[in-house]
Amino acid sequence: MAKIIRGDRIGKLAVIRTGCSAIIFDDTRERILLTRRTDNGRWCLPGGGTDPGESLEETCIREVREETGLHVRVSKLIGVYSSPHFIVEYADGNRNQLVSVSFEAEVIGGELGLSDETTEFGYFTPDEIETMDLMEHHRDRIRDALAGQDKPFIR
């Protein structure tokens, strides 16, 4: 089970792990795709860690395909997130300080479905998302995407 641990410069107790998340809007741009994780049952944006030899754009495309079955094209950089004040601790004891980018991605094919990493999926409005058990660090990414700012956020 993955959990967030916060503290002043707690990132010193972890390894740096790069990755990304994808903001995928429905056709009306009123709802955002979320998935429910198998490891902790919480909702999140599709995404994950970068594999060696892979760009962040490639990570986004691969992770969305693996978790949802959708084929996407990265269309916009929403933000870069690298707070040293929180880490993710996994059930195996590994601790990661995340250096993540959040992209807006456009669906270009595939079929939305479940994977071994997801137990549910759905498109949700911002009001619905506010009431969901969502991974905390994904809330900022969603708010930033909804802000519609041209320049990427750096947090």
PDB file of C-alpha atoms in Angstrom:
ATOM      1  CA  MET A   1       0.000   0.000   0.000  1.00  0.00           C
ATOM      2  CA  ALA A   2       1.397   3.396  -0.975  1.00  0.00           C
ATOM      3  CA  LYS A   3       1.134   6.220   1.542  1.00  0.00           C
ATOM      4  CA  ILE A   4       2.251   9.834   1.649  1.00  0.00           C
ATOM      5  CA  ILE A   5       4.600  10.968   4.416  1.00  0.00           C
ATOM      6  CA  ARG A   6       5.130  14.706   4.925  1.00  0.00           C
ATOM      7  CA  GLY A   7       7.911  16.524   6.728  1.00  0.00           C
ATOM      8  CA  ASP A   8      10.495  19.248   6.351  1.00  0.00           C
ATOM      9  CA  ARG A   9      12.939  18.043   3.660  1.00  0.00           C
ATOM     10  CA  ILE A  10      11.828  14.427   4.211  1.00  0.00           C
ATOM     11  CA  GLY A  11      12.932  13.742   0.654  1.00  0.00           C
ATOM     12  CA  LYS A  12      16.437  13.246   2.120  1.00  0.00           C
ATOM     13  CA  LEU A  13      15.188   9.878   3.427  1.00  0.00           C
ATOM     14  CA  ALA A  14      14.139   8.660  -0.028  1.00  0.00           C
ATOM     15  CA  VAL A  15      15.398   8.092  -3.532  1.00  0.00           C
ATOM     16  CA  ILE A  16      14.360  10.353  -6.368  1.00  0.00           C
ATOM     17  CA  ARG A  17      11.950   8.763  -8.807  1.00  0.00           C
ATOM     18  CA  THR A  18      10.813  10.485 -12.003  1.00  0.00           C
ATOM     19  CA  GLY A  19       7.415   9.981 -13.513  1.00  0.00           C
ATOM     20  CA  CYS A  20       4.306  11.611 -14.837  1.00  0.00           C
ATOM     21  CA  SER A  21       0.546  11.834 -14.692  1.00  0.00           C
ATOM     22  CA  ALA A  22      -1.986  12.450 -17.437  1.00  0.00           C
ATOM     23  CA  ILE A  23      -4.956  14.788 -17.397  1.00  0.00           C
ATOM     24  CA  ILE A  24      -7.462  13.371 -19.864  1.00  0.00           C
ATOM     25  CA  PHE A  25     -10.656  15.351 -20.352  1.00  0.00           C
ATOM     26  CA  ASP A  26     -13.880  13.936 -21.778  1.00  0.00           C
ATOM     27  CA  ASP A  27     -15.206  15.351 -25.065  1.00  0.00           C
ATOM     28  CA  THR A  28     -16.967  18.227 -23.268  1.00  0.00           C
ATOM     29  CA  ARG A  29     -13.837  19.108 -21.220  1.00  0.00           C
ATOM     30  CA  GLU A  30     -16.076  19.027 -18.121  1.00  0.00           C
ATOM     31  CA  ARG A  31     -14.857  15.726 -16.657  1.00  0.00           C
ATOM     32  CA  ILE A  32     -11.408  14.231 -15.987  1.00  0.00           C
ATOM     33  CA  LEU A  33     -10.471  10.552 -16.185  1.00  0.00           C
ATOM     34  CA  LEU A  34      -9.457   8.957 -12.882  1.00  0.00           C
ATOM     35  CA  THR A  35      -8.559   5.381 -12.009  1.00  0.00           C
ATOM     36  CA  ARG A  36      -8.791   3.535  -8.709  1.00  0.00           C
ATOM     37  CA  ARG A  37      -5.524   1.886  -7.669  1.00  0.00           C
ATOM     38  CA  THR A  38      -5.316  -1.806  -6.799  1.00  0.00           C
ATOM     39  CA  ASP A  39      -2.585  -1.275  -4.172  1.00  0.00           C
ATOM     40  CA  ASN A  40      -4.415   1.158  -1.890  1.00  0.00           C
ATOM     41  CA  GLY A  41      -7.930   1.591  -3.305  1.00  0.00           C
ATOM     42  CA  ARG A  42      -7.505   5.318  -3.804  1.00  0.00           C
ATOM     43  CA  TRP A  43      -8.351   7.340  -6.900  1.00  0.00           C
ATOM     44  CA  CYS A  44      -5.616   8.915  -9.008  1.00  0.00           C
ATOM     45  CA  LEU A  45      -4.692  10.265 -12.402  1.00  0.00           C
ATOM     46  CA  PRO A  46      -3.276   7.696 -14.814  1.00  0.00           C
ATOM     47  CA  GLY A  47       0.509   7.727 -14.708  1.00  0.00           C
ATOM     48  CA  GLY A  48       3.586   6.260 -13.131  1.00  0.00           C
ATOM     49  CA  GLY A  49       7.342   5.979 -13.055  1.00  0.00           C
ATOM     50  CA  THR A  50       9.784   6.442 -15.891  1.00  0.00           C
ATOM     51  CA  ASP A  51      11.614   3.357 -17.140  1.00  0.00           C
ATOM     52  CA  PRO A  52      15.312   3.574 -18.063  1.00  0.00           C
ATOM     53  CA  GLY A  53      15.801   4.699 -21.656  1.00  0.00           C
ATOM     54  CA  GLU A  54      12.396   6.395 -21.800  1.00  0.00           C
ATOM     55  CA  SER A  55      11.405  10.059 -22.105  1.00  0.00           C
ATOM     56  CA  LEU A  56       8.702  11.534 -19.866  1.00  0.00           C
ATOM     57  CA  GLU A  57       6.397  11.820 -22.874  1.00  0.00           C
ATOM     58  CA  GLU A  58       6.941   8.123 -23.608  1.00  0.00           C
ATOM     59  CA  THR A  59       6.284   7.340 -19.933  1.00  0.00           C
ATOM     60  CA  CYS A  60       2.951   9.139 -20.095  1.00  0.00           C
ATOM     61  CA  ILE A  61       1.851   7.328 -23.245  1.00  0.00           C
ATOM     62  CA  ARG A  62       2.921   3.903 -21.897  1.00  0.00           C
ATOM     63  CA  GLU A  63       1.438   4.349 -18.427  1.00  0.00           C
ATOM     64  CA  VAL A  64      -1.933   5.515 -19.755  1.00  0.00           C
ATOM     65  CA  ARG A  65      -2.044   2.530 -22.140  1.00  0.00           C
ATOM     66  CA  GLU A  66      -1.054   0.069 -19.379  1.00  0.00           C
ATOM     67  CA  GLU A  67      -3.522   1.416 -16.819  1.00  0.00           C
ATOM     68  CA  THR A  68      -6.518   2.268 -19.024  1.00  0.00           C
ATOM     69  CA  GLY A  69      -6.135   0.668 -22.473  1.00  0.00           C
ATOM     70  CA  LEU A  70      -6.286   4.109 -24.091  1.00  0.00           C
ATOM     71  CA  HIS A  71      -3.795   5.370 -26.666  1.00  0.00           C
ATOM     72  CA  VAL A  72      -2.972   9.034 -26.105  1.00  0.00           C
ATOM     73  CA  ARG A  73      -0.951  11.881 -27.531  1.00  0.00           C
ATOM     74  CA  VAL A  74       0.637  14.357 -25.133  1.00  0.00           C
ATOM     75  CA  SER A  75      -0.730  17.789 -25.976  1.00  0.00           C
ATOM     76  CA  LYS A  76       0.400  20.133 -23.187  1.00  0.00           C
ATOM     77  CA  LEU A  77       2.703  20.342 -20.186  1.00  0.00           C
ATOM     78  CA  ILE A  78       0.574  21.281 -17.167  1.00  0.00           C
ATOM     79  CA  GLY A  79       3.297  21.393 -14.530  1.00  0.00           C
ATOM     80  CA  VAL A  80       6.454  20.084 -12.907  1.00  0.00           C
ATOM     81  CA  TYR A  81       6.191  18.845  -9.297  1.00  0.00           C
ATOM     82  CA  SER A  82       9.219  18.148  -7.103  1.00  0.00           C
ATOM     83  CA  SER A  83       8.466  19.009  -3.471  1.00  0.00           C
ATOM     84  CA  PRO A  84      11.176  17.765  -1.077  1.00  0.00           C
ATOM     85  CA  HIS A  85       8.586  17.913   1.730  1.00  0.00           C
ATOM     86  CA  PHE A  86       6.730  14.701   0.949  1.00  0.00           C
ATOM     87  CA  ILE A  87       7.596  11.184  -0.059  1.00  0.00           C
ATOM     88  CA  VAL A  88       5.648   8.135  -1.109  1.00  0.00           C
ATOM     89  CA  GLU A  89       6.306   5.027   0.944  1.00  0.00           C
ATOM     90  CA  TYR A  90       5.309   1.678  -0.556  1.00  0.00           C
ATOM     91  CA  ALA A  91       4.349  -1.578   1.185  1.00  0.00           C
ATOM     92  CA  ASP A  92       7.791  -3.017   0.409  1.00  0.00           C
ATOM     93  CA  GLY A  93       9.424  -0.170   2.370  1.00  0.00           C
ATOM     94  CA  ASN A  94      10.733   1.726  -0.652  1.00  0.00           C
ATOM     95  CA  ARG A  95      10.501   5.492  -0.275  1.00  0.00           C
ATOM     96  CA  ASN A  96      10.429   7.846  -3.245  1.00  0.00           C
ATOM     97  CA  GLN A  97      10.651  11.591  -3.552  1.00  0.00           C
ATOM     98  CA  LEU A  98       8.717  12.221  -6.725  1.00  0.00           C
ATOM     99  CA  VAL A  99       9.878  14.458  -9.526  1.00  0.00           C
ATOM    100  CA  SER A 100       6.838  14.367 -11.750  1.00  0.00           C
ATOM    101  CA  VAL A 101       5.392  16.163 -14.695  1.00  0.00           C
ATOM    102  CA  SER A 102       1.714  16.390 -15.418  1.00  0.00           C
ATOM    103  CA  PHE A 103       0.656  16.423 -19.045  1.00  0.00           C
ATOM    104  CA  GLU A 104      -2.664  17.020 -20.695  1.00  0.00           C
ATOM    105  CA  ALA A 105      -3.206  14.101 -23.053  1.00  0.00           C
ATOM    106  CA  GLU A 106      -5.664  13.542 -25.880  1.00  0.00           C
ATOM    107  CA  VAL A 107      -7.205  10.130 -26.574  1.00  0.00           C
ATOM    108  CA  ILE A 108      -6.381   8.940 -30.105  1.00  0.00           C
ATOM    109  CA  GLY A 109      -7.476   5.306 -29.844  1.00  0.00           C
ATOM    110  CA  GLY A 110      -7.766   2.201 -27.731  1.00  0.00           C
ATOM    111  CA  GLU A 111     -10.605   1.078 -25.511  1.00  0.00           C
ATOM    112  CA  LEU A 112     -11.060   2.184 -21.910  1.00  0.00           C
ATOM    113  CA  GLY A 113     -10.775  -0.772 -19.551  1.00  0.00           C
ATOM    114  CA  LEU A 114      -9.300  -2.146 -16.350  1.00  0.00           C
ATOM    115  CA  SER A 115      -5.780  -3.449 -15.783  1.00  0.00           C
ATOM    116  CA  ASP A 116      -3.861  -5.229 -13.036  1.00  0.00           C
ATOM    117  CA  GLU A 117      -3.151  -1.736 -11.616  1.00  0.00           C
ATOM    118  CA  THR A 118      -6.745  -0.460 -11.667  1.00  0.00           C
ATOM    119  CA  THR A 119     -10.037  -1.674 -10.206  1.00  0.00           C
ATOM    120  CA  GLU A 120     -12.306   1.129 -11.482  1.00  0.00           C
ATOM    121  CA  PHE A 121     -12.220   4.105 -13.799  1.00  0.00           C
ATOM    122  CA  GLY A 122     -14.464   6.995 -14.673  1.00  0.00           C
ATOM    123  CA  TYR A 123     -14.711  10.566 -15.823  1.00  0.00           C
ATOM    124  CA  PHE A 124     -15.563  12.947 -12.978  1.00  0.00           C
ATOM    125  CA  THR A 125     -16.384  16.637 -12.611  1.00  0.00           C
ATOM    126  CA  PRO A 126     -14.185  18.846 -10.427  1.00  0.00           C
ATOM    127  CA  ASP A 127     -16.979  18.948  -7.806  1.00  0.00           C
ATOM    128  CA  GLU A 128     -17.162  15.148  -7.729  1.00  0.00           C
ATOM    129  CA  ILE A 129     -13.372  14.890  -7.485  1.00  0.00           C
ATOM    130  CA  GLU A 130     -13.350  17.157  -4.417  1.00  0.00           C
ATOM    131  CA  THR A 131     -15.329  14.530  -2.474  1.00  0.00           C
ATOM    132  CA  MET A 132     -13.300  11.493  -3.609  1.00  0.00           C
ATOM    133  CA  ASP A 133     -10.521   9.643  -1.795  1.00  0.00           C
ATOM    134  CA  LEU A 134      -7.887  10.944  -4.209  1.00  0.00           C
ATOM    135  CA  MET A 135      -4.106  10.717  -3.880  1.00  0.00           C
ATOM    136  CA  GLU A 136      -3.318  14.085  -2.254  1.00  0.00           C
ATOM    137  CA  HIS A 137      -0.561  15.131  -4.625  1.00  0.00           C
ATOM    138  CA  HIS A 138      -2.900  14.699  -7.602  1.00  0.00           C
ATOM    139  CA  ARG A 139      -5.275  17.407  -6.353  1.00  0.00           C
ATOM    140  CA  ASP A 140      -2.775  20.171  -7.194  1.00  0.00           C
ATOM    141  CA  ARG A 141      -2.238  18.693 -10.655  1.00  0.00           C
ATOM    142  CA  ILE A 142      -5.970  18.694 -11.349  1.00  0.00           C
ATOM    143  CA  ARG A 143      -6.410  22.258 -10.053  1.00  0.00           C
ATOM    144  CA  ASP A 144      -3.488  23.380 -12.205  1.00  0.00           C
ATOM    145  CA  ALA A 145      -4.986  21.728 -15.300  1.00  0.00           C
ATOM    146  CA  LEU A 146      -8.333  23.390 -14.645  1.00  0.00           C
ATOM    147  CA  ALA A 147      -6.667  26.810 -14.271  1.00  0.00           C
ATOM    148  CA  GLY A 148      -6.076  26.870 -18.031  1.00  0.00           C
ATOM    149  CA  GLN A 149      -2.772  28.668 -17.676  1.00  0.00           C
ATOM    150  CA  ASP A 150      -0.567  28.767 -20.780  1.00  0.00           C
ATOM    151  CA  LYS A 151       2.708  28.525 -18.853  1.00  0.00           C
ATOM    152  CA  PRO A 152       3.434  25.333 -16.919  1.00  0.00           C
ATOM    153  CA  PHE A 153       3.269  25.416 -13.132  1.00  0.00           C
ATOM    154  CA  ILE A 154       6.475  24.680 -11.232  1.00  0.00           C
ATOM    155  CA  ARG A 155       5.821  23.354  -7.741  1.00  0.00           C
TER     156      ARG A 155
END
